[in-house]
PDB file of C-alpha atoms in Angstrom:
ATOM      1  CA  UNK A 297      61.887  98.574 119.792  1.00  0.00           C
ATOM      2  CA  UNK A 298      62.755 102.520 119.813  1.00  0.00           C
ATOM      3  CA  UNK A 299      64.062 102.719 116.200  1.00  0.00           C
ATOM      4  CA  UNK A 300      65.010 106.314 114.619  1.00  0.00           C
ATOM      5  CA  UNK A 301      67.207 107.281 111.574  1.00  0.00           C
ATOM      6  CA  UNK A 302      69.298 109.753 110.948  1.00  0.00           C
ATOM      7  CA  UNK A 303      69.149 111.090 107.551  1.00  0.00           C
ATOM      8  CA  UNK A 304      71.511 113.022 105.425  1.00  0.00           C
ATOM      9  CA  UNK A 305      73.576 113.404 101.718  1.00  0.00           C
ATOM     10  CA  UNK A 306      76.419 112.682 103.680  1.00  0.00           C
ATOM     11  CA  UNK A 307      78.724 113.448 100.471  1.00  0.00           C
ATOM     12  CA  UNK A 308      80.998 112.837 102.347  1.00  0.00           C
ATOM     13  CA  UNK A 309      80.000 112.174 105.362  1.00  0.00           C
ATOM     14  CA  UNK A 310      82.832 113.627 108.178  1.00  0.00           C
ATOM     15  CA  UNK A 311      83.643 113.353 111.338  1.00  0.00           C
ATOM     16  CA  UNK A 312      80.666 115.282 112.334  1.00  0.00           C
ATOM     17  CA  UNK A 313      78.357 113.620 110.891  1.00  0.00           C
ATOM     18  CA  UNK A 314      80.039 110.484 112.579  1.00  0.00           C
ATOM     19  CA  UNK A 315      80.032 111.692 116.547  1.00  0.00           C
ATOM     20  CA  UNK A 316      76.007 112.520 115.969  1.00  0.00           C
ATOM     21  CA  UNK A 317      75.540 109.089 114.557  1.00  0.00           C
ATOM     22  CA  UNK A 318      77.645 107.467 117.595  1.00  0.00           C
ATOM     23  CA  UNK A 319      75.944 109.818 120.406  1.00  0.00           C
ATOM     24  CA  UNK A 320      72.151 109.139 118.420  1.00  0.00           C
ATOM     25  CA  UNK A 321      73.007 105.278 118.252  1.00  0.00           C
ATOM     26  CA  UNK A 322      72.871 105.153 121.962  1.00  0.00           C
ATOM     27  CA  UNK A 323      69.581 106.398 122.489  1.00  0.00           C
ATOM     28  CA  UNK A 324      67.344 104.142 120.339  1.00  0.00           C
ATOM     29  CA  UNK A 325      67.721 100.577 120.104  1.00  0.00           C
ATOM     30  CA  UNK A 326      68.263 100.854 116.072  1.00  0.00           C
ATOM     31  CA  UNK A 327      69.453 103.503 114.057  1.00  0.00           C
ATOM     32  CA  UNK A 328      69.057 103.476 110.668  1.00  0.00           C
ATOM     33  CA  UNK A 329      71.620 106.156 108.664  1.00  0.00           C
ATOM     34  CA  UNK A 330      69.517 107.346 105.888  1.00  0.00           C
ATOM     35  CA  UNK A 331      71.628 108.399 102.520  1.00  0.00           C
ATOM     36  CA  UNK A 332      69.493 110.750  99.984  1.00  0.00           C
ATOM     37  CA  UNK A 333      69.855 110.305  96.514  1.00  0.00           C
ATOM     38  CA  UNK A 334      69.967 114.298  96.314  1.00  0.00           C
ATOM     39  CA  UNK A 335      70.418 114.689  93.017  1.00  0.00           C
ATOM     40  CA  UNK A 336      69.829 118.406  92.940  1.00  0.00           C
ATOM     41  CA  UNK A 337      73.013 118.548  94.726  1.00  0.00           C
ATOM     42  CA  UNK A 338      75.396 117.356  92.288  1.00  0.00           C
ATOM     43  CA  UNK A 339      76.860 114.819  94.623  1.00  0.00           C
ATOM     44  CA  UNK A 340      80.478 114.272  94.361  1.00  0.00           C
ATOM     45  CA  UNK A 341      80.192 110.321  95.108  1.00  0.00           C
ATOM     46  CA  UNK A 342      77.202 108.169  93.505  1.00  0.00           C
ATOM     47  CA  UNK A 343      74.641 107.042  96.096  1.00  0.00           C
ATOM     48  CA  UNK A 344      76.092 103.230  96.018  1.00  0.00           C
ATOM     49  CA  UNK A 345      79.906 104.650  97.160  1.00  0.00           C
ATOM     50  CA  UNK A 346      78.500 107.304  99.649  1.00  0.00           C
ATOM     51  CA  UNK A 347      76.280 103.837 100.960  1.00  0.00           C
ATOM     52  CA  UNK A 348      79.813 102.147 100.990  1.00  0.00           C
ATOM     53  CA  UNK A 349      81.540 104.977 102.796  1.00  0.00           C
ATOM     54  CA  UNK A 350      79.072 105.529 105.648  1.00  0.00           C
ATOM     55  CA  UNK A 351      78.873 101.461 106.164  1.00  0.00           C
ATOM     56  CA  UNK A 352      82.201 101.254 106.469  1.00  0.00           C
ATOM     57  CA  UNK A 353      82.625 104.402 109.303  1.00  0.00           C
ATOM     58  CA  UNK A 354      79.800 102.843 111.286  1.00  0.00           C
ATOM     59  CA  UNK A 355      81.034  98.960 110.902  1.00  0.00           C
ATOM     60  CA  UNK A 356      81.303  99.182 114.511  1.00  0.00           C
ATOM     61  CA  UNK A 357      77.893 100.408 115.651  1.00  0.00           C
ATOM     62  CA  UNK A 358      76.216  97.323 116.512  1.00  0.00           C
ATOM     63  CA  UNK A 359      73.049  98.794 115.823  1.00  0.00           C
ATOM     64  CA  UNK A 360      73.161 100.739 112.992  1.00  0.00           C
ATOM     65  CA  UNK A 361      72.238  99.826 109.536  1.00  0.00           C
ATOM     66  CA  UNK A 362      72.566 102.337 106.742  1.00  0.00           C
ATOM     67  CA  UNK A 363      69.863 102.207 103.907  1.00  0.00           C
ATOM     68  CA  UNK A 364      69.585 104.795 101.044  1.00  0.00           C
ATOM     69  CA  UNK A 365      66.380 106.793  99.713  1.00  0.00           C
ATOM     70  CA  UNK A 366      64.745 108.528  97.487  1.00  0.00           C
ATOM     71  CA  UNK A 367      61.423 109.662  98.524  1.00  0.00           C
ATOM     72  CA  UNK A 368      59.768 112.045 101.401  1.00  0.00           C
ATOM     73  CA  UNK A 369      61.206 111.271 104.269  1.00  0.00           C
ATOM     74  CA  UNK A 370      58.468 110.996 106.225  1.00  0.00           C
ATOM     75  CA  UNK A 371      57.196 107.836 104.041  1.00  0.00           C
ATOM     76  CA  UNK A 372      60.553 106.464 104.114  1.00  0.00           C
ATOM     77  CA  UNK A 373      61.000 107.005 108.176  1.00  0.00           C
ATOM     78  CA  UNK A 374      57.203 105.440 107.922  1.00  0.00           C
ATOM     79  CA  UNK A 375      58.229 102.098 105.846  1.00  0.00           C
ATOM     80  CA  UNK A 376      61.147 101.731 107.964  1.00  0.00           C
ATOM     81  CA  UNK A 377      59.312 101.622 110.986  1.00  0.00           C
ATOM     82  CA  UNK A 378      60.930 104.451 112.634  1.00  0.00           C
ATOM     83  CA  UNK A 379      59.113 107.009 115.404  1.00  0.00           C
ATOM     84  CA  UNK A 380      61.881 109.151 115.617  1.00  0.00           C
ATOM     85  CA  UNK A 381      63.995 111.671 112.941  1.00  0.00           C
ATOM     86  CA  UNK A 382      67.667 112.815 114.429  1.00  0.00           C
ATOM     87  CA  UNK A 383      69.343 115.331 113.610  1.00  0.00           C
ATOM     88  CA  UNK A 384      72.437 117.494 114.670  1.00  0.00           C
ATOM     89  CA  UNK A 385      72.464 120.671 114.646  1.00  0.00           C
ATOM     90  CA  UNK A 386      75.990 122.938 114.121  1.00  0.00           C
ATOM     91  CA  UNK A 387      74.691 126.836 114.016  1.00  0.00           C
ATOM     92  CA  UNK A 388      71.605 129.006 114.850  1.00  0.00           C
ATOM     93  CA  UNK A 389      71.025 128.656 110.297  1.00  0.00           C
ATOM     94  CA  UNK A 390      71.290 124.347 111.121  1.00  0.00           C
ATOM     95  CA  UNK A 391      68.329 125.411 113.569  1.00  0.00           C
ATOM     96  CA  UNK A 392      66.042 127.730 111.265  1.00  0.00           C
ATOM     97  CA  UNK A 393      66.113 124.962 108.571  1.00  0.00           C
ATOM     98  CA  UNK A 394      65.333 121.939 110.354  1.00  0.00           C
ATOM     99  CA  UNK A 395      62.826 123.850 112.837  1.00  0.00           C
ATOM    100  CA  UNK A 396      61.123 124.656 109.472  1.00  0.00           C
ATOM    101  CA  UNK A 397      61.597 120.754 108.236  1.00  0.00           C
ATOM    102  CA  UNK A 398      60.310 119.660 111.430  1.00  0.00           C
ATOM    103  CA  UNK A 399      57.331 121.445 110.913  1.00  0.00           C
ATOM    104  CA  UNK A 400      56.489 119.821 107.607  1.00  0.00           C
ATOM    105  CA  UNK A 401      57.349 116.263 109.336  1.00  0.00           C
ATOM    106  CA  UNK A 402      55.367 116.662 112.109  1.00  0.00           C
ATOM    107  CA  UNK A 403      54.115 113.637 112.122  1.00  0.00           C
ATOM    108  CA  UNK A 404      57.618 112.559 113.204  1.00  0.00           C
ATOM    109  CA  UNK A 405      58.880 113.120 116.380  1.00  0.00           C
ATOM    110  CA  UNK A 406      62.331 114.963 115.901  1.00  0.00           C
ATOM    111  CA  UNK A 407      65.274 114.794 118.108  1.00  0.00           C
ATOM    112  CA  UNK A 408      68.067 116.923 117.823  1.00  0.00           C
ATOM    113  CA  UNK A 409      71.784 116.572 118.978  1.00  0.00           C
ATOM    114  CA  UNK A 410      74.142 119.575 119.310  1.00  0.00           C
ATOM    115  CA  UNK A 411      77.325 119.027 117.322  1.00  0.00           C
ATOM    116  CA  UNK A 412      80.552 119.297 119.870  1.00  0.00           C
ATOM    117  CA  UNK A 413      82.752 122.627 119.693  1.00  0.00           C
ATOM    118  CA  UNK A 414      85.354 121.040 117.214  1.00  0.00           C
ATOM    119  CA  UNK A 415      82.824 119.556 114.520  1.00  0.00           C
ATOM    120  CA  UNK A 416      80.538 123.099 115.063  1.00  0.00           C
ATOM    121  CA  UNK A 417      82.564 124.558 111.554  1.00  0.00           C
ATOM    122  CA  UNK A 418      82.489 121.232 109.715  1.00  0.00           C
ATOM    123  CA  UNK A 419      80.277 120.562 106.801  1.00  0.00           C
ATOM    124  CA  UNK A 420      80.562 118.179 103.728  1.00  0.00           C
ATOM    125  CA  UNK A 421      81.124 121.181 101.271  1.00  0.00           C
ATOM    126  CA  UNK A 422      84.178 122.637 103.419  1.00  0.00           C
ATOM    127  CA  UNK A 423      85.430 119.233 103.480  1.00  0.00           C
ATOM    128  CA  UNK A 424      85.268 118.614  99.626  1.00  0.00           C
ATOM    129  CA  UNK A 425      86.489 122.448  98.622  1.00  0.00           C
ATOM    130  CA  UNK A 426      89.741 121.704 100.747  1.00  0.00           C
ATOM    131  CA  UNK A 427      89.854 118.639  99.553  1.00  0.00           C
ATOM    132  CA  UNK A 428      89.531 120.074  95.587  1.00  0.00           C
ATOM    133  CA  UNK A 429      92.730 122.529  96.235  1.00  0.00           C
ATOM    134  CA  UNK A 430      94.500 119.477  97.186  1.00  0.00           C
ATOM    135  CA  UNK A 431      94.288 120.404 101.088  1.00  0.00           C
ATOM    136  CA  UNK A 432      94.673 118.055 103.832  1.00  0.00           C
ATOM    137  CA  UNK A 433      91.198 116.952 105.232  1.00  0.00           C
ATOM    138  CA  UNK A 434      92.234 114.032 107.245  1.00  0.00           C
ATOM    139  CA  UNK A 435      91.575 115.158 110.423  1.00  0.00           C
ATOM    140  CA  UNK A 436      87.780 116.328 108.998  1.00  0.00           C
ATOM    141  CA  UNK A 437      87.078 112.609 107.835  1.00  0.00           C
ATOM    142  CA  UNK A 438      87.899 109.080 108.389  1.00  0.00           C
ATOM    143  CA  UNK A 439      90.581 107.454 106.576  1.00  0.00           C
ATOM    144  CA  UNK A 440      88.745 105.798 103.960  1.00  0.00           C
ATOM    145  CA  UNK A 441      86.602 108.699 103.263  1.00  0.00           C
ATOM    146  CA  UNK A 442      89.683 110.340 103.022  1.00  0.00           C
ATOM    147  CA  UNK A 443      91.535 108.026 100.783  1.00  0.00           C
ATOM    148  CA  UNK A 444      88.500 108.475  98.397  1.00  0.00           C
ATOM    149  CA  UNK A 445      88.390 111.999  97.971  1.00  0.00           C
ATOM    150  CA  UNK A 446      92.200 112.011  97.307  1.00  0.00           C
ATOM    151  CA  UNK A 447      91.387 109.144  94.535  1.00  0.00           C
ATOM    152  CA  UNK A 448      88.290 111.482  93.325  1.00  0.00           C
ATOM    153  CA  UNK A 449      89.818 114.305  93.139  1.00  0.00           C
ATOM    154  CA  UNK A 450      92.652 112.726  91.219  1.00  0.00           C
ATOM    155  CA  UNK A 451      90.654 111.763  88.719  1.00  0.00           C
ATOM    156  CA  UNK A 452      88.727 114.833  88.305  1.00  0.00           C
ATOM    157  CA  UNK A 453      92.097 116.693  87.848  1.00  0.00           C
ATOM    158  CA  UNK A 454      93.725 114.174  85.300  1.00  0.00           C
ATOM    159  CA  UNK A 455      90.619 114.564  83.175  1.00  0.00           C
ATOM    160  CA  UNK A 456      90.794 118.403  83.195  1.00  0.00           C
TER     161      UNK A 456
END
């Protein structure tokens, strides 16, 4: 079995994130979506609702399990069984900083997928800073990911 996984913050994860998990899903015969703790980050969602989120987008990916983690991912791709890391790629700066990850995995083999022109701009951060001003990020994210940065961001403002 050709397993891989795709890892990522994915805080939240968009529709970019979502087409390279789709297009990566039909090389392997499991694909295993990899959510980082990433603490240094100062996610906006906990690990267990960005877990939620990304199992819900993918419900219909027969092969595709999501699984978070908190360690080198190397040892996690390792205990997971995996031979392959994906990864997609937006901009020449995506490419410096996973040719330089790639080199301190090298023990896995590392595919990468170019995003499509429309998810090219897209990142997690743009998505949440719209979505902070109150900006309309619907078309960046599916619905429930979108319904739960409007309910986050509701919160955060009635506590302000």
């Amino acid at each position: 079995m050709k397993r891989a996984l795709t890892p990522g913050t994915f805080d939240p994860i968009t529709a970019g994130h979502l087409d390279v998990i789709s297009r990566a899903a039909q090389l392997v015969d499991e694909l295993i979506v990899a959510v980082a703790v990433s603490a240094k980050k100062k996610p906006l969602f906990s690990l267990e609702e960005r877990v939620a989120l990304v199992k819900e987008v993918t419900r219909d990916l027969p092969n595709v399990r999501v699984e978070p983690f908190d360690e080198l991912l190397v040892d996690f791709a390792r205990r997971m069984g995996a031979q392959a890391v994906v990864k997609g790629l937006r901009a020449i700066t995506d490419f410096e900083y996973e040719f330089q990850m790639t080199a301190l995995n090298y023990q896995l083999e590392t595919l990468f997928i170019m995003s499509t022109p429309q998810h090219m701009y897209l990142s997690s951060s743009i998505v949440r800073e719209i979505a902070s001003l109150g900006g309309d990020v619907s078309q960046f994210v599916p619905p429930c990911v979108n319904e739960a940065l409007v309910k986050r961001y509701a919160e955060l403002h009635a506590a302000q």
